[in-house]
Amino acid sequence: MVYYPRGDPGARRLLPWLLLLAAWRAGSAQLRYSVPEEAQHGTFVGRLAQDLGLPLAELVPRLFRVASRAGGDLLEVNVQNGILFVNARMDREALCGRSAECSVHLEVVVERPLQVFHVEVEVRDVNDNPPVFSRQEQRLFILESRVPDSRFPLEGASDLDVGANAELRYKLSANEYFDLDVKSNEEGTDFLKLVLKKPLDREESQEHRLVLIAIDGGRPELTGTVQLLINVLDANDNAPEFDKSIYNVRLLENAPNGTLVIQLNASDADEGINKEIVYFFSNLVLDDVRSKFIINSRTGEIRVNGELDYEDCNLYEINIDAVDRSTFPLSGHCKVIVKLLDENDNAPQLDITSRFLPVREDAPVGTVIALITVSDRDSGANGQVSCALTPDVPFRLLSTFRNYYSLVLESGLDRELVSGYGVVVTARDAGSPALRASASVWVEVADVNDNAPAFAQAEYTVFVRENNAPGCHLVTVSARDADARENARVSYSLVERRVGERLLSSYVSVHAESGRVHALQPLDREELELLRFEVSARDAGVPALGSNVTLQVFVLDENDHAPWVLPRGAGGPASEAVPVWVSRSAGAGHVVAKVRAVDADAGYNAWLSYELLAAPNANANGAAAAASGGARLPFRVGLYTGEISTTRSLDEADLARQRLLVLVKDHGEPALTATATVLLSLVDGGQAAAAAAAASSSRAGTAAAAAAAGGAAALLDVNASLIVAICAVSSLLVLTLVVWTALRCWAPAAEGACGPGQPALVCASAVGSWSCSQRRRQRVSGGEGAPKADLMAFSPGLPPGPTSTDTDNVSV
């Protein structure tokens, strides 16, 4: 509660803020309030939300609450208006005892984002406890011979309040013999002494009854009383005396039993039995003190007789009486003040509260994990506590208030590396030797979808034979996700694209859960030699993460295509037999024609060989020649080149027309074949050139050349030598040009540029052949671009056969 001064209203408005600022600077709490003890339920303490700068509309959504219950349920906050109010009766003496300061520490937490505030509420003392004497009656024995101004100790009162409310003053009931003397020592303890004002007369009065009144300094004042019963003793004129009236002793707590506290020594000026002194605890000594110490009545030694604990009580006042052995004994009095020195006998205590667990692996640095409270019952350096964490953990301790810490995140977390941390908080005091205490908390790291699935291989390569069965298994892809639960559940799918004019999904499929890849249809190597595509793996996190892997499916060749004989004429069918003119003057080994064929397969399946089969000739002489044996045939065909050459010199006995049947066979299993028919016409040397020219002109479709040849024949019949000579020269020139042009256009190196349609490139030798077929292009699919032409080659290591550079070689 804040008290406003009288006077200026402006000052009254400004005063609370000045008090709040002073309290802020005085303490280390973020907010400091004050409330009197014994305040009723609902008493206003402060506008907590307003002072913390929190909008009222955000209190409920952000879970505004008091997280710490260090003060029990004494204080509560209204989450609707943010006002802190008294929830239960507060007894300052029960909370803090005789401590000069008494505060209730609160931890106020708001979330989203998380904020922790420390509020200190001072509990002000009110004068609710009257002074109390330990006994209802104090009895004193005073010798009648005691001179005026003699002093007799009295037990003072105690007040559970503090400050001005505990400042006591004393008053003695009116009488003519006694007065009261009150003094305070350096420890702040009042010493009461009853002072004799005039001599006593036992014969006049043996007993005096007085009332001692204790009055505190509160408003209103409270009082306590005790009866003083004074018995007047007769005789004994010298009382024992101590050399000091007060003895101060410092003693370590936990001193073992029997430890000497002090040895008292009193003296008496009397003689004989009146000189002998016996020591006793005064009847003012409380039972608790008697249980801690023992006195030797003969020697005056005071020793420890119980357990001394600084944290329970650090100061003991022991009143001692020294009494002589006279029939009417006299006594001397002193006080022994035993002040205990603290030892480091209490280990720190740790309490971990408000654990905000588990913590996400993407939590920002500074995130509060838990709140930690430390305490130590010792005092001074023995009660100064420092905290430390287990090394090599991504957390640190942040001191938020006296003996209050927050466990906060210091660096980033990665659940895939470490899924949890066992954090041990160690508290160590500054005593010697230091005492320690530990408390542990398991910090679980919650998974975040921060890892994409990773495939076991960077690339998958698969080989499958063409003409496979639909649905056959090609390969199983596998991806692993380092995350957990849903974030690690992987599903597979194709990365759709077009393969030529068709979609990739018409060729292959992938199972979403197992990653098994299947071919949906038979594959044709001649159409698609390499199928290159991607499979995607995605997890089930939010948002989902994914990665791709490349698959290369190589289609292996099967011998499913027979050889194909290339047509000899421009666009003519391969089965059409075109006559080849051969001069009878040709010698052995002369190449007269060449059969050209290709195979759409690859490797051994496209390796071609040529054989010469017997073909029925057009006349009987040819049949007889064929019947006479293959040794008589004047022609042969190269096994791997397809070149038809003479086996010997031609003569007049050889038939003028020869029909050769050539078998073309691949090396597949089983082998596939094709045949080609070659017609050879044997002519004399002079007629061979003309026949070849005529044939070339006929294949090229030049009717003018044929007419010129007919005209030349007519001129020969007229025997006009001059005209014959001119025509012969002209014909020779035309033939030369036509033959040169035909050879240029039909040569293997120029077919792609001059031949009509789609030519085929064929290179052959005596040991093998390789070809690139334009009739049915082999395709490789690796992207969205056009397919690439495939070059198939075979070149075994066999000795080369004979070659010829004769320009009359013709392909069929």
mmCIF file of N, CA, C and O in Angstrom, residues 485-543:
data_model
loop_
_atom_site.group_PDB
_atom_site.id
_atom_site.type_symbol
_atom_site.label_atom_id
_atom_site.label_comp_id
_atom_site.label_asym_id
_atom_site.label_seq_id
_atom_site.Cartn_x
_atom_site.Cartn_y
_atom_site.Cartn_z
ATOM 1 N N ARG A 485 9.687 -40.112 -37.347
ATOM 2 C CA ARG A 485 8.237 -40.254 -37.485
ATOM 3 C C ARG A 485 7.774 -39.794 -38.863
ATOM 4 O O ARG A 485 8.335 -40.235 -39.857
ATOM 5 N N GLU A 486 6.747 -38.930 -38.910
ATOM 6 C CA GLU A 486 6.189 -38.550 -40.204
ATOM 7 C C GLU A 486 7.222 -37.866 -41.088
ATOM 8 O O GLU A 486 7.172 -37.973 -42.318
ATOM 9 N N ASN A 487 8.128 -37.147 -40.473
ATOM 10 C CA ASN A 487 9.151 -36.448 -41.261
ATOM 11 C C ASN A 487 10.111 -37.410 -41.949
ATOM 12 O O ASN A 487 10.873 -37.000 -42.828
ATOM 13 N N ALA A 488 10.121 -38.686 -41.558
ATOM 14 C CA ALA A 488 11.025 -39.671 -42.154
ATOM 15 C C ALA A 488 10.296 -40.668 -43.044
ATOM 16 O O ALA A 488 10.928 -41.569 -43.585
ATOM 17 N N ARG A 489 8.960 -40.540 -43.175
ATOM 18 C CA ARG A 489 8.207 -41.472 -44.015
ATOM 19 C C ARG A 489 8.338 -41.019 -45.474
ATOM 20 O O ARG A 489 7.909 -39.939 -45.847
ATOM 21 N N VAL A 490 8.960 -41.883 -46.313
ATOM 22 C CA VAL A 490 9.334 -41.533 -47.683
ATOM 23 C C VAL A 490 8.370 -42.199 -48.665
ATOM 24 O O VAL A 490 8.012 -43.373 -48.501
ATOM 25 N N SER A 491 7.975 -41.437 -49.682
ATOM 26 C CA SER A 491 7.185 -41.977 -50.788
ATOM 27 C C SER A 491 7.895 -41.626 -52.095
ATOM 28 O O SER A 491 8.595 -40.617 -52.185
ATOM 29 N N TYR A 492 7.703 -42.480 -53.100
ATOM 30 C CA TYR A 492 8.434 -42.356 -54.357
ATOM 31 C C TYR A 492 7.457 -42.054 -55.495
ATOM 32 O O TYR A 492 6.293 -42.489 -55.473
ATOM 33 N N SER A 493 7.951 -41.333 -56.479
ATOM 34 C CA SER A 493 7.143 -41.029 -57.661
ATOM 35 C C SER A 493 8.075 -40.725 -58.827
ATOM 36 O O SER A 493 9.255 -40.393 -58.627
ATOM 37 N N LEU A 494 7.518 -40.881 -60.046
ATOM 38 C CA LEU A 494 8.285 -40.546 -61.240
ATOM 39 C C LEU A 494 8.279 -39.042 -61.465
ATOM 40 O O LEU A 494 7.286 -38.363 -61.170
ATOM 41 N N VAL A 495 9.389 -38.527 -61.980
ATOM 42 C CA VAL A 495 9.426 -37.151 -62.456
ATOM 43 C C VAL A 495 8.965 -37.199 -63.916
ATOM 44 O O VAL A 495 9.727 -37.565 -64.811
ATOM 45 N N GLU A 496 7.722 -36.863 -64.121
ATOM 46 C CA GLU A 496 7.098 -37.033 -65.428
ATOM 47 C C GLU A 496 7.744 -36.124 -66.465
ATOM 48 O O GLU A 496 8.102 -34.971 -66.180
ATOM 49 N N ARG A 497 7.913 -36.644 -67.654
ATOM 50 C CA ARG A 497 8.390 -35.876 -68.800
ATOM 51 C C ARG A 497 8.000 -36.645 -70.062
ATOM 52 O O ARG A 497 7.410 -37.732 -69.991
ATOM 53 N N ARG A 498 8.311 -36.110 -71.197
ATOM 54 C CA ARG A 498 7.989 -36.749 -72.472
ATOM 55 C C ARG A 498 9.230 -37.446 -73.012
ATOM 56 O O ARG A 498 10.342 -36.922 -72.956
ATOM 57 N N VAL A 499 9.007 -38.657 -73.501
ATOM 58 C CA VAL A 499 10.056 -39.417 -74.182
ATOM 59 C C VAL A 499 9.622 -39.490 -75.641
ATOM 60 O O VAL A 499 8.784 -40.313 -76.020
ATOM 61 N N GLY A 500 10.197 -38.623 -76.424
ATOM 62 C CA GLY A 500 9.723 -38.515 -77.803
ATOM 63 C C GLY A 500 8.319 -37.935 -77.814
ATOM 64 O O GLY A 500 8.082 -36.816 -77.347
ATOM 65 N N GLU A 501 7.374 -38.705 -78.339
ATOM 66 C CA GLU A 501 5.994 -38.250 -78.387
ATOM 67 C C GLU A 501 5.144 -38.874 -77.290
ATOM 68 O O GLU A 501 3.932 -38.648 -77.249
ATOM 69 N N ARG A 502 5.740 -39.636 -76.420
ATOM 70 C CA ARG A 502 4.977 -40.328 -75.385
ATOM 71 C C ARG A 502 5.448 -39.876 -74.000
ATOM 72 O O ARG A 502 6.561 -39.361 -73.836
ATOM 73 N N LEU A 503 4.582 -40.086 -73.008
ATOM 74 C CA LEU A 503 4.929 -39.752 -71.634
ATOM 75 C C LEU A 503 5.784 -40.855 -71.008
ATOM 76 O O LEU A 503 5.659 -42.035 -71.355
ATOM 77 N N LEU A 504 6.637 -40.446 -70.075
ATOM 78 C CA LEU A 504 7.511 -41.414 -69.409
ATOM 79 C C LEU A 504 6.689 -42.469 -68.663
ATOM 80 O O LEU A 504 7.078 -43.636 -68.601
ATOM 81 N N SER A 505 5.545 -42.064 -68.113
ATOM 82 C CA SER A 505 4.736 -42.998 -67.334
ATOM 83 C C SER A 505 4.137 -44.115 -68.174
ATOM 84 O O SER A 505 3.604 -45.075 -67.623
ATOM 85 N N SER A 506 4.192 -44.015 -69.492
ATOM 86 C CA SER A 506 3.734 -45.123 -70.329
ATOM 87 C C SER A 506 4.803 -46.195 -70.484
ATOM 88 O O SER A 506 4.514 -47.292 -70.956
ATOM 89 N N TYR A 507 6.036 -45.884 -70.097
ATOM 90 C CA TYR A 507 7.133 -46.851 -70.186
ATOM 91 C C TYR A 507 7.381 -47.545 -68.844
ATOM 92 O O TYR A 507 7.519 -48.765 -68.805
ATOM 93 N N VAL A 508 7.482 -46.762 -67.765
ATOM 94 C CA VAL A 508 7.859 -47.319 -66.467
ATOM 95 C C VAL A 508 6.920 -46.771 -65.400
ATOM 96 O O VAL A 508 6.235 -45.767 -65.590
ATOM 97 N N SER A 509 6.944 -47.456 -64.228
ATOM 98 C CA SER A 509 6.201 -46.995 -63.058
ATOM 99 C C SER A 509 7.038 -47.288 -61.818
ATOM 100 O O SER A 509 7.924 -48.148 -61.851
ATOM 101 N N VAL A 510 6.766 -46.564 -60.726
ATOM 102 C CA VAL A 510 7.464 -46.783 -59.467
ATOM 103 C C VAL A 510 6.420 -46.919 -58.363
ATOM 104 O O VAL A 510 5.445 -46.172 -58.306
ATOM 105 N N HIS A 511 6.632 -47.914 -57.496
ATOM 106 C CA HIS A 511 5.730 -48.123 -56.368
ATOM 107 C C HIS A 511 5.998 -47.058 -55.311
ATOM 108 O O HIS A 511 7.142 -46.821 -54.919
ATOM 109 N N ALA A 512 4.944 -46.397 -54.839
ATOM 110 C CA ALA A 512 5.095 -45.239 -53.969
ATOM 111 C C ALA A 512 5.756 -45.596 -52.639
ATOM 112 O O ALA A 512 6.474 -44.771 -52.065
ATOM 113 N N GLU A 513 5.547 -46.801 -52.123
ATOM 114 C CA GLU A 513 6.072 -47.131 -50.798
ATOM 115 C C GLU A 513 7.368 -47.937 -50.861
ATOM 116 O O GLU A 513 8.289 -47.686 -50.091
ATOM 117 N N SER A 514 7.438 -48.913 -51.774
ATOM 118 C CA SER A 514 8.616 -49.791 -51.812
ATOM 119 C C SER A 514 9.734 -49.257 -52.685
ATOM 120 O O SER A 514 10.876 -49.664 -52.532
ATOM 121 N N GLY A 515 9.426 -48.361 -53.650
ATOM 122 C CA GLY A 515 10.455 -47.867 -54.558
ATOM 123 C C GLY A 515 10.793 -48.834 -55.679
ATOM 124 O O GLY A 515 11.800 -48.647 -56.373
ATOM 125 N N ARG A 516 9.964 -49.885 -55.895
ATOM 126 C CA ARG A 516 10.230 -50.840 -56.965
ATOM 127 C C ARG A 516 9.827 -50.216 -58.307
ATOM 128 O O ARG A 516 8.709 -49.698 -58.458
ATOM 129 N N VAL A 517 10.744 -50.279 -59.268
ATOM 130 C CA VAL A 517 10.513 -49.711 -60.596
ATOM 131 C C VAL A 517 10.213 -50.864 -61.556
ATOM 132 O O VAL A 517 10.965 -51.850 -61.608
ATOM 133 N N HIS A 518 9.107 -50.767 -62.319
ATOM 134 C CA HIS A 518 8.684 -51.794 -63.256
ATOM 135 C C HIS A 518 8.553 -51.200 -64.652
ATOM 136 O O HIS A 518 8.268 -50.005 -64.814
ATOM 137 N N ALA A 519 8.805 -52.054 -65.646
ATOM 138 C CA ALA A 519 8.568 -51.689 -67.058
ATOM 139 C C ALA A 519 7.122 -52.021 -67.390
ATOM 140 O O ALA A 519 6.662 -53.144 -67.175
ATOM 141 N N LEU A 520 6.402 -51.052 -67.932
ATOM 142 C CA LEU A 520 4.981 -51.246 -68.211
ATOM 143 C C LEU A 520 4.740 -51.913 -69.557
ATOM 144 O O LEU A 520 3.642 -52.417 -69.795
ATOM 145 N N GLN A 521 5.722 -51.930 -70.450
ATOM 146 C CA GLN A 521 5.545 -52.491 -71.782
ATOM 147 C C GLN A 521 6.894 -53.015 -72.278
ATOM 148 O O GLN A 521 7.937 -52.670 -71.731
ATOM 149 N N PRO A 522 6.845 -53.871 -73.296
ATOM 150 C CA PRO A 522 8.119 -54.346 -73.860
ATOM 151 C C PRO A 522 8.909 -53.177 -74.434
ATOM 152 O O PRO A 522 8.348 -52.254 -75.030
ATOM 153 N N LEU A 523 10.211 -53.243 -74.271
ATOM 154 C CA LEU A 523 11.097 -52.204 -74.786
ATOM 155 C C LEU A 523 11.767 -52.700 -76.071
ATOM 156 O O LEU A 523 12.081 -53.885 -76.200
ATOM 157 N N ASP A 524 11.960 -51.791 -76.998
ATOM 158 C CA ASP A 524 12.562 -52.095 -78.302
ATOM 159 C C ASP A 524 13.867 -51.329 -78.397
ATOM 160 O O ASP A 524 13.868 -50.099 -78.402
ATOM 161 N N ARG A 525 14.980 -52.073 -78.410
ATOM 162 C CA ARG A 525 16.268 -51.400 -78.441
ATOM 163 C C ARG A 525 16.439 -50.552 -79.679
ATOM 164 O O ARG A 525 17.099 -49.512 -79.669
ATOM 165 N N GLU A 526 15.853 -51.024 -80.813
ATOM 166 C CA GLU A 526 15.995 -50.256 -82.050
ATOM 167 C C GLU A 526 15.223 -48.937 -81.969
ATOM 168 O O GLU A 526 15.546 -47.998 -82.699
ATOM 169 N N GLU A 527 14.239 -48.881 -81.107
ATOM 170 C CA GLU A 527 13.497 -47.638 -80.934
ATOM 171 C C GLU A 527 14.055 -46.812 -79.772
ATOM 172 O O GLU A 527 14.139 -45.601 -79.838
ATOM 173 N N LEU A 528 14.457 -47.480 -78.673
ATOM 174 C CA LEU A 528 14.896 -46.787 -77.462
ATOM 175 C C LEU A 528 16.013 -47.605 -76.843
ATOM 176 O O LEU A 528 15.769 -48.604 -76.177
ATOM 177 N N GLU A 529 17.231 -47.175 -77.062
ATOM 178 C CA GLU A 529 18.372 -47.912 -76.539
ATOM 179 C C GLU A 529 18.672 -47.552 -75.076
ATOM 180 O O GLU A 529 19.043 -48.403 -74.283
ATOM 181 N N LEU A 530 18.480 -46.294 -74.696
ATOM 182 C CA LEU A 530 18.748 -45.845 -73.337
ATOM 183 C C LEU A 530 17.585 -44.989 -72.874
ATOM 184 O O LEU A 530 17.243 -43.995 -73.517
ATOM 185 N N LEU A 531 16.984 -45.400 -71.759
ATOM 186 C CA LEU A 531 15.898 -44.627 -71.152
ATOM 187 C C LEU A 531 16.448 -44.013 -69.872
ATOM 188 O O LEU A 531 16.756 -44.703 -68.904
ATOM 189 N N ARG A 532 16.570 -42.713 -69.882
ATOM 190 C CA ARG A 532 17.129 -41.980 -68.743
ATOM 191 C C ARG A 532 16.011 -41.132 -68.120
ATOM 192 O O ARG A 532 15.399 -40.303 -68.806
ATOM 193 N N PHE A 533 15.760 -41.340 -66.825
ATOM 194 C CA PHE A 533 14.684 -40.605 -66.163
ATOM 195 C C PHE A 533 15.029 -40.443 -64.691
ATOM 196 O O PHE A 533 16.043 -40.966 -64.210
ATOM 197 N N GLU A 534 14.175 -39.717 -63.990
ATOM 198 C CA GLU A 534 14.406 -39.422 -62.576
ATOM 199 C C GLU A 534 13.241 -39.924 -61.736
ATOM 200 O O GLU A 534 12.089 -39.877 -62.168
ATOM 201 N N VAL A 535 13.592 -40.390 -60.522
ATOM 202 C CA VAL A 535 12.600 -40.781 -59.520
ATOM 203 C C VAL A 535 12.739 -39.825 -58.355
ATOM 204 O O VAL A 535 13.854 -39.540 -57.894
ATOM 205 N N SER A 536 11.609 -39.322 -57.880
ATOM 206 C CA SER A 536 11.589 -38.367 -56.769
ATOM 207 C C SER A 536 11.193 -39.089 -55.481
ATOM 208 O O SER A 536 10.307 -39.935 -55.473
ATOM 209 N N ALA A 537 11.879 -38.725 -54.385
ATOM 210 C CA ALA A 537 11.535 -39.228 -53.048
ATOM 211 C C ALA A 537 11.161 -38.032 -52.192
ATOM 212 O O ALA A 537 11.930 -37.072 -52.072
ATOM 213 N N ARG A 538 9.975 -38.071 -51.568
ATOM 214 C CA ARG A 538 9.500 -36.970 -50.728
ATOM 215 C C ARG A 538 9.048 -37.534 -49.384
ATOM 216 O O ARG A 538 8.484 -38.626 -49.313
ATOM 217 N N ASP A 539 9.338 -36.759 -48.325
ATOM 218 C CA ASP A 539 8.885 -37.186 -47.005
ATOM 219 C C ASP A 539 7.489 -36.641 -46.727
ATOM 220 O O ASP A 539 6.909 -35.914 -47.534
ATOM 221 N N ALA A 540 6.958 -37.007 -45.550
ATOM 222 C CA ALA A 540 5.592 -36.612 -45.196
ATOM 223 C C ALA A 540 5.572 -35.414 -44.259
ATOM 224 O O ALA A 540 4.559 -35.146 -43.616
ATOM 225 N N GLY A 541 6.705 -34.688 -44.152
ATOM 226 C CA GLY A 541 6.748 -33.525 -43.285
ATOM 227 C C GLY A 541 5.963 -32.351 -43.860
ATOM 228 O O GLY A 541 5.487 -32.374 -45.003
ATOM 229 N N VAL A 542 5.845 -31.312 -43.050
ATOM 230 C CA VAL A 542 5.152 -30.087 -43.475
ATOM 231 C C VAL A 542 6.087 -28.915 -43.181
ATOM 232 O O VAL A 542 6.362 -28.612 -42.021
ATOM 233 N N PRO A 543 6.631 -28.236 -44.233
ATOM 234 C CA PRO A 543 6.455 -28.611 -45.644
ATOM 235 C C PRO A 543 7.299 -29.828 -46.003
ATOM 236 O O PRO A 543 8.311 -30.084 -45.348
#
